[in-house]
mmCIF file of C-alpha atoms in Angstrom:
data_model
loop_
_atom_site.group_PDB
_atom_site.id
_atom_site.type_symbol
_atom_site.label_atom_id
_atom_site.label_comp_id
_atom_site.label_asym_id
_atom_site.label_seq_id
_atom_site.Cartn_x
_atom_site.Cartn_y
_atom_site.Cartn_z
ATOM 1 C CA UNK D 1 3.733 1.651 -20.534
ATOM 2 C CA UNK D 2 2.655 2.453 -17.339
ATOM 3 C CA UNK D 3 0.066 5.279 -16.709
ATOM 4 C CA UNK D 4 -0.650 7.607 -14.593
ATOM 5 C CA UNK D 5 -3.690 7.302 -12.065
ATOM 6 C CA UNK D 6 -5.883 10.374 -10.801
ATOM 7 C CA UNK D 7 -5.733 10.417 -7.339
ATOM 8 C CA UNK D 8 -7.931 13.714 -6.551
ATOM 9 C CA UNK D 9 -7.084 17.220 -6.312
ATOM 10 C CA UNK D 10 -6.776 17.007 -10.079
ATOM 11 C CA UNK D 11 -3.492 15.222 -9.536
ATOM 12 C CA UNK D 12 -2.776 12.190 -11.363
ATOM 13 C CA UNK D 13 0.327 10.382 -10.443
ATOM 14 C CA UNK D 14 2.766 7.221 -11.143
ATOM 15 C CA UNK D 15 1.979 4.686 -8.802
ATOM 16 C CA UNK D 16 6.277 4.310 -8.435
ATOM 17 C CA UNK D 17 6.357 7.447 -7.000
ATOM 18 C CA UNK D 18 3.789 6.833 -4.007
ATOM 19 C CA UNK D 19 4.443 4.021 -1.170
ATOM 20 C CA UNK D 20 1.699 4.033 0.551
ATOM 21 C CA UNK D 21 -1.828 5.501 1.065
ATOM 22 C CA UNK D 22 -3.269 6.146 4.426
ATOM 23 C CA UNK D 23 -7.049 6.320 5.094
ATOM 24 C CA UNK D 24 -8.562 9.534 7.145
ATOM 25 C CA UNK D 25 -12.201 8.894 7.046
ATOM 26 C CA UNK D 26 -13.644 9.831 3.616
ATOM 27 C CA UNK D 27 -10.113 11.174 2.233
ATOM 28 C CA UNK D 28 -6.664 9.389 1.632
ATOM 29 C CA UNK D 29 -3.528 10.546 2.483
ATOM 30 C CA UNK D 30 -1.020 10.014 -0.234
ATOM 31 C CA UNK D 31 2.350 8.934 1.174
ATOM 32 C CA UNK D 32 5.438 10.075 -1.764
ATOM 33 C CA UNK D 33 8.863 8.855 -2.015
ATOM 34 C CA UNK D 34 10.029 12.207 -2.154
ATOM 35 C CA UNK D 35 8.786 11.980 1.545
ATOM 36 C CA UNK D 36 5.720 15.066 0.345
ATOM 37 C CA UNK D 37 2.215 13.821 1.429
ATOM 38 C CA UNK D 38 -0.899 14.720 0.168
ATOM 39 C CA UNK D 39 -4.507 15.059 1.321
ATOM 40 C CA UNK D 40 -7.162 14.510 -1.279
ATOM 41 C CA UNK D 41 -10.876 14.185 -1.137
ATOM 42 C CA UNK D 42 -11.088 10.570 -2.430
ATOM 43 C CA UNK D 43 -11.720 7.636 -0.604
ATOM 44 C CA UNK D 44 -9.085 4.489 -0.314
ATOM 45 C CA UNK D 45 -11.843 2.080 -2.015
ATOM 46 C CA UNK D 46 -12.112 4.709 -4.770
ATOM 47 C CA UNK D 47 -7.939 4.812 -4.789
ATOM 48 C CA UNK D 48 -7.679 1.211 -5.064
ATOM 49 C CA UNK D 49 -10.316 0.683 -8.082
ATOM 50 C CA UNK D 50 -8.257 3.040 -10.069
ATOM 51 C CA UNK D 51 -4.965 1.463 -9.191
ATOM 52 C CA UNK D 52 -6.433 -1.960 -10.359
ATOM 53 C CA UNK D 53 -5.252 -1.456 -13.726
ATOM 54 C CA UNK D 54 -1.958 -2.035 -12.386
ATOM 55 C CA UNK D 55 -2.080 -5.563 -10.755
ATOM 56 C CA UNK D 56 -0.464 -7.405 -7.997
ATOM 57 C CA UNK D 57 1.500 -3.856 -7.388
ATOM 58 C CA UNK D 58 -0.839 -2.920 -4.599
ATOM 59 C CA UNK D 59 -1.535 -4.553 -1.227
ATOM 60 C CA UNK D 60 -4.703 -3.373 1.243
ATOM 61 C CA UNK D 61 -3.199 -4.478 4.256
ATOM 62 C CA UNK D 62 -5.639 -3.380 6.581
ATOM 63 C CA UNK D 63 -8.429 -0.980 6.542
ATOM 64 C CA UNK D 64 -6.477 2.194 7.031
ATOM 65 C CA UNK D 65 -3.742 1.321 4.942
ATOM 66 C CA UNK D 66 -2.692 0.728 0.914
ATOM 67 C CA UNK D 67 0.975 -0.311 0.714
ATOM 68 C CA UNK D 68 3.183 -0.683 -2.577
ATOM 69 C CA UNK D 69 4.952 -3.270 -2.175
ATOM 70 C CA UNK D 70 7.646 -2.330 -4.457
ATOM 71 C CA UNK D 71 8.493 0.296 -1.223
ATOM 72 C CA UNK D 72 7.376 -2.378 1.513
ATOM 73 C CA UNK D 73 9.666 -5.201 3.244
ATOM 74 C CA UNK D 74 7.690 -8.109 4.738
ATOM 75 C CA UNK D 75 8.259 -9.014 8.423
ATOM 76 C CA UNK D 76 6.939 -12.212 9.379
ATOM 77 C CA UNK D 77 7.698 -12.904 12.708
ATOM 78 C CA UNK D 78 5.434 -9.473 13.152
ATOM 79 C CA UNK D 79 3.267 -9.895 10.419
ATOM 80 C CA UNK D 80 4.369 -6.409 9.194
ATOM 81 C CA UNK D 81 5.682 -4.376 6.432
ATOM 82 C CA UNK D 82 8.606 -2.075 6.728
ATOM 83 C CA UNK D 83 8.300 0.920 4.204
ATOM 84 C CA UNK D 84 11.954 1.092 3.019
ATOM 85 C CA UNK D 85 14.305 3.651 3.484
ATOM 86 C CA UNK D 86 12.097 4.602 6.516
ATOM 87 C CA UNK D 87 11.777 3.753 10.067
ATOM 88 C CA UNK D 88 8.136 3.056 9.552
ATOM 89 C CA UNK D 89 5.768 -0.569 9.875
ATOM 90 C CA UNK D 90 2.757 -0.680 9.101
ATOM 91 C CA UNK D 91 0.670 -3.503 10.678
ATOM 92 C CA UNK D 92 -1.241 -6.031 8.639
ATOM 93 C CA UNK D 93 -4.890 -7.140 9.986
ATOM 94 C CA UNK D 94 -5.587 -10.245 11.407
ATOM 95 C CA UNK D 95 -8.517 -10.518 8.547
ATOM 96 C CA UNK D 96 -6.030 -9.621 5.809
ATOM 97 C CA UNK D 97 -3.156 -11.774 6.473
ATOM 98 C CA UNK D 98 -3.915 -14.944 4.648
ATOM 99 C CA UNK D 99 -4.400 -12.670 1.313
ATOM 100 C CA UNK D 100 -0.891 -11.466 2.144
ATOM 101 C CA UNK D 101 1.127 -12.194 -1.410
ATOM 102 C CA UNK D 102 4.690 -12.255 0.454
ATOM 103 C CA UNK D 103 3.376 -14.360 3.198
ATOM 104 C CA UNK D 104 2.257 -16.868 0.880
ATOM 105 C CA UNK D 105 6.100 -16.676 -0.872
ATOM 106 C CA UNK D 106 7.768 -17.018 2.276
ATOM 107 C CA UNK D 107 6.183 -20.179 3.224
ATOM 108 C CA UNK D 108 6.438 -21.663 0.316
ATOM 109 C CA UNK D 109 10.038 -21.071 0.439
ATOM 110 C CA UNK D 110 10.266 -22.178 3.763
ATOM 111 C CA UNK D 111 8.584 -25.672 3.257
ATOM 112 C CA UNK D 112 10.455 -26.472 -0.317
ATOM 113 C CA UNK D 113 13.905 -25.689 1.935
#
């Protein structure tokens, strides 16, 4: 069963319902699928250590940014994610692109074809 992770502002929430967090110097903004953000008083680091109870769900793509990839659509002739049912990309880092987990499914796709 999944559970729910405290993200601050006493709010604790399933990590379906968020699709990405954005980082604002020592707070996160907490992007919902209901399209609400949040502000809370928590860092991204701190974010992502609670979220690591949930594995391979989670995907720091750059400094700033903590996608889901269940809401995020790799790009690789960009080396970007599209957040679905948005008009929205969200770059990946030079440094961060070799950890990429889609990246590393694409080309293995692409050299068994």
């Amino acid at each position: 069963m999944k559970k729910k992770i405290p993200i601050g502002a006493r709010r604790s929430v399933f990590l379906a319902e968020i699709k990405f967090f954005e980082a604002h110097d020592n707070y996160t903004m907490a992007h919902f699928t209901s399209g609400e953000k949040l502000l809370v008083a928590t860092t991204l680091k701190k974010i992502q250590v609670r979220c690591s109870t949930q594995p391979n769900s989670l995907f720091r793509a750059s400094r700033k940014v903590l996608l889901n990839l269940q809401y995020a659509t790799y790009m690789p002739n960009s080396e970007s994610f599209k957040i679905k049912e948005t008009k929205e990309f969200i770059k990946i880092s030079r440094r961060r692109q070799p950890h990429n987990p889609l990246r590393v499914q694409v080309h293995t796709v692409a050299q068994l074809g």
